[in-house]
XYZ file of C-alpha atoms in Angstrom:
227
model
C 83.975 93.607 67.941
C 86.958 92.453 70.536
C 85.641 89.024 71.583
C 87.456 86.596 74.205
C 86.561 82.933 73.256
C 87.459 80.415 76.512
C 87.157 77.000 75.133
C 89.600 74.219 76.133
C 89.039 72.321 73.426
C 91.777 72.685 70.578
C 89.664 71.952 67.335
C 86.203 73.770 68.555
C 88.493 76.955 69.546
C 90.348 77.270 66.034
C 87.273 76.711 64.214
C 85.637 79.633 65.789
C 88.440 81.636 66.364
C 88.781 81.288 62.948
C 85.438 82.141 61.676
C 85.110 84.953 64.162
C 88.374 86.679 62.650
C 87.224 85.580 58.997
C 84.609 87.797 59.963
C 86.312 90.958 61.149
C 86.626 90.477 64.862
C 89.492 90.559 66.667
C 89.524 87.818 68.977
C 91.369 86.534 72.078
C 91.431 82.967 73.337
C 91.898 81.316 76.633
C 92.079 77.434 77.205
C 91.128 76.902 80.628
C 88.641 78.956 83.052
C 91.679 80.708 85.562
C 93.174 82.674 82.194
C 90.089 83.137 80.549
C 88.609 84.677 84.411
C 92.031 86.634 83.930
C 91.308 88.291 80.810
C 87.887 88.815 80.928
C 88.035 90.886 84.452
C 91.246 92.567 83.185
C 90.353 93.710 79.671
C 87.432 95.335 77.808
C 86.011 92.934 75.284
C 82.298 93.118 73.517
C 81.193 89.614 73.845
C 82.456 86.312 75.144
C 81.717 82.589 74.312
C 82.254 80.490 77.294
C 82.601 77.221 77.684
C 80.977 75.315 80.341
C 82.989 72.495 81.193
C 86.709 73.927 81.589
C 90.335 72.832 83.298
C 91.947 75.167 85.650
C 89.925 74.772 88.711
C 86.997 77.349 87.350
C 84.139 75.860 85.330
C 82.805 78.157 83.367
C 79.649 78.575 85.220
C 81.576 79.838 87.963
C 83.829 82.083 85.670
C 80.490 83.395 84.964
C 79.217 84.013 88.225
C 82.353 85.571 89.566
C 82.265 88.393 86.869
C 78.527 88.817 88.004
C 79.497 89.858 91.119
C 82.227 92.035 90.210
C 79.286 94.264 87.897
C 80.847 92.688 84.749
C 78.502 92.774 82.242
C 79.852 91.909 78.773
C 77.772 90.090 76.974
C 78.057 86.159 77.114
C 77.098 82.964 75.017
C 77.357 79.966 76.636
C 78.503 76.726 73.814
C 78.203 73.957 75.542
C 77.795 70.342 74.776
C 75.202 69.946 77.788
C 72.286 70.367 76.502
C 69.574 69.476 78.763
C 66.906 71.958 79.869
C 68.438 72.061 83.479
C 72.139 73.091 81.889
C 70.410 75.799 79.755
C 68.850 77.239 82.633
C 71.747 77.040 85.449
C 73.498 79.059 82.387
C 71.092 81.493 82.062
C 70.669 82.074 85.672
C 73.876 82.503 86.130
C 74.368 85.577 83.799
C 74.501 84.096 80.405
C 72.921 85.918 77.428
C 72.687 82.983 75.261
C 72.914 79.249 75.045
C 74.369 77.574 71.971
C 74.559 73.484 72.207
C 77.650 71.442 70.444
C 77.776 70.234 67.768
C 76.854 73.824 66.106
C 76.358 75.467 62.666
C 79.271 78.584 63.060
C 77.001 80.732 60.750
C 74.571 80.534 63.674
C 76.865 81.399 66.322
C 78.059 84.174 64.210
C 74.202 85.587 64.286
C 73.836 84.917 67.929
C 77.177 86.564 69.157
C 76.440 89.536 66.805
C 72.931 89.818 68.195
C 74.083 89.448 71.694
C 76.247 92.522 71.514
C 73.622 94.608 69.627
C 71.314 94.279 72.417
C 73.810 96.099 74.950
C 75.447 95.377 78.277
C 73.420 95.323 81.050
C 69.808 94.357 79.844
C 70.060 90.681 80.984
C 69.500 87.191 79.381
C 66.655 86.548 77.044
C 64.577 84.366 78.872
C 61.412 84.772 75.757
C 61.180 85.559 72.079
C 57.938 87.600 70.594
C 56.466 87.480 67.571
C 52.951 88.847 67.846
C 50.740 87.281 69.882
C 53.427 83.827 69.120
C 55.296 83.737 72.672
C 58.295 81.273 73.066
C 59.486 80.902 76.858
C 63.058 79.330 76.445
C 63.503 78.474 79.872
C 60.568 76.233 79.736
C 60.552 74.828 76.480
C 56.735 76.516 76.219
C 55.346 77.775 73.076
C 51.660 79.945 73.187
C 49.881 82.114 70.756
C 47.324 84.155 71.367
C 47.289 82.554 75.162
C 46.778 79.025 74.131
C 49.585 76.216 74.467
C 51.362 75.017 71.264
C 52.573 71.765 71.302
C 56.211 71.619 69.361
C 58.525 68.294 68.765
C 62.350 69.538 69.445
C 62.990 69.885 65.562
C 59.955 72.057 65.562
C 61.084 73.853 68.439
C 64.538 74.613 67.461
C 63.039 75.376 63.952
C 60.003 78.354 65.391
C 62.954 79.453 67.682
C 65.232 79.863 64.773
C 62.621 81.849 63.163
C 61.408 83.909 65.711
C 65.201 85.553 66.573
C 65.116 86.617 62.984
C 61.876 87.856 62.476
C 61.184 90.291 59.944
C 64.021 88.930 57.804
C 64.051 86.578 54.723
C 65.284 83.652 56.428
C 66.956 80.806 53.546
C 66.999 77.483 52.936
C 70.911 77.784 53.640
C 70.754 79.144 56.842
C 67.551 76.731 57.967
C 69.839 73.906 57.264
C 72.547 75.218 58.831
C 70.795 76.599 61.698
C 68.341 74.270 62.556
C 69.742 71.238 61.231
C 73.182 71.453 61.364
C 74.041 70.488 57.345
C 76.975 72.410 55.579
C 75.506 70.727 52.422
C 72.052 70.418 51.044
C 70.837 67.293 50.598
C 68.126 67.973 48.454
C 65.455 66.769 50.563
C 62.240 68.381 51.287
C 63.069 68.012 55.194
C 62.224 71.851 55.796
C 59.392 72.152 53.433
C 57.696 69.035 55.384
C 58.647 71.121 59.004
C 57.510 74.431 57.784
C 53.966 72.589 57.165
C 53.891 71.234 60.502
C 54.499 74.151 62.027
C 52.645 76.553 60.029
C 49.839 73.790 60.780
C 49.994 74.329 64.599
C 50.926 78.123 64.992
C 48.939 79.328 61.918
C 45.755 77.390 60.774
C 43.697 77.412 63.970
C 44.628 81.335 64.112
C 42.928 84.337 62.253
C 46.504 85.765 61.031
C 48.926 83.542 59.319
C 52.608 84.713 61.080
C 54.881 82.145 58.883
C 55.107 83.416 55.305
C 57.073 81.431 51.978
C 59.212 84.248 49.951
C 58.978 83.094 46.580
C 62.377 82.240 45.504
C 63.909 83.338 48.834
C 62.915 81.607 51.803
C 60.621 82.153 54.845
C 59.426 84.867 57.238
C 58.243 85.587 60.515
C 55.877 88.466 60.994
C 53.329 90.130 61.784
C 51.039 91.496 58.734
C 50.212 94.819 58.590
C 46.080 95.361 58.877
């Protein structure tokens, strides 16, 4: 994929300029929001990470907006190290596609860009994930299954959401760690196994059909079981 990255930040924009290339892309960068409105209204690209805070007179939110309303609809990630439930939705109302918070795990940005693109131009942010009758409103923070309210700490949260955009797939301890908690290292602690029981207690046990199942040797996964 051609992907422009407009981050002002020196380190965080050679890290995953980096990584993106390491990974086959081809990748442009801009380091403040009047270039990186430049490029991305000039040229074709695939996907773009945006940065929300950004020098040059154009946050990115209104880099965003201005594409909008020129019909530009390439893909677009916000990373961002505002976090709060209001910045996650003025992105996503907006125009953004996703929503990645600093400090992040690359391998997960990787996933999310890549997924991003797959799901086209044009089809709008996701606003909820699906899993069954397991519903996760990301807007909201809300969780439900089957119609009734799951209550989920933030690790939890991040953890179900983590699981639910890769559904279907073996999902390792590797990428949990990285994903959800942030570690480039394991440090041998049972941390996940002792989340994956809290959650499997809330979204599972008072439910007919377990959704969260262990791969022996593998990892965890999401889905639905065939009757």
């Amino acid at each position: 994929m051609r992907i422009l990255v407009v981050e002002d930040d020196k380190d965080v924009a050679g890290f995953v300029v980096k990584g993106l290339r390491e990974a086959g892309h081809t990748v442009e960068h801009a380091d403040n929001g009047r270039d990186g409105l430049f490029m991305a209204a000039s040229e074709n690209f695939d996907a773009i990470i945006l940065d929300r805070m950004l020098p040059g007179g154009i946050d990115g939110l209104r880099l965003l907006e201005t594409l909008r309303a020129q019909d530009n609809a390439t893909p677009v990630l916000f990373l961002s190290a505002l976090g709060q439930v209001d910045d996650r939705v003025k992105g996503l109302k907006a125009g953004g596609d996703d929503y990645l918070t600093k400090p992040f795990a690359f391998a997960e940005l990787l996933a999310r860009v890549e997924a991003m693109a797959r799901r086209g131009k044009g089809e709008g942010p996701t606003t909820r994930l699906a899993v069954g009758d397991l519903e996760m409103d990301l807007l909201s923070r809300g969780v439900k299954r089957g119609g009734q309210k799951v209550d989920l700490q933030p690790r939890e949260f991040r953890l179900l959401e983590y699981l639910m955009r890769h559904a279907g797939q073996v999902v390792t301890r590797t990428m949990l760690l990285e994903g959800v908690w942030d570690y480039h290292f394991d440090p041998q602690t049972n941390v996940i196994d002792v989340h994956v029981s809290r959650l499997r207690q809330k979204i599972d046990k008072p439910f007919d059909a377990p959704l969260l199942h262990t791969v022996r040797n593998a990892g965890y996964m999401l889905r639905v079981e065939e009757p």
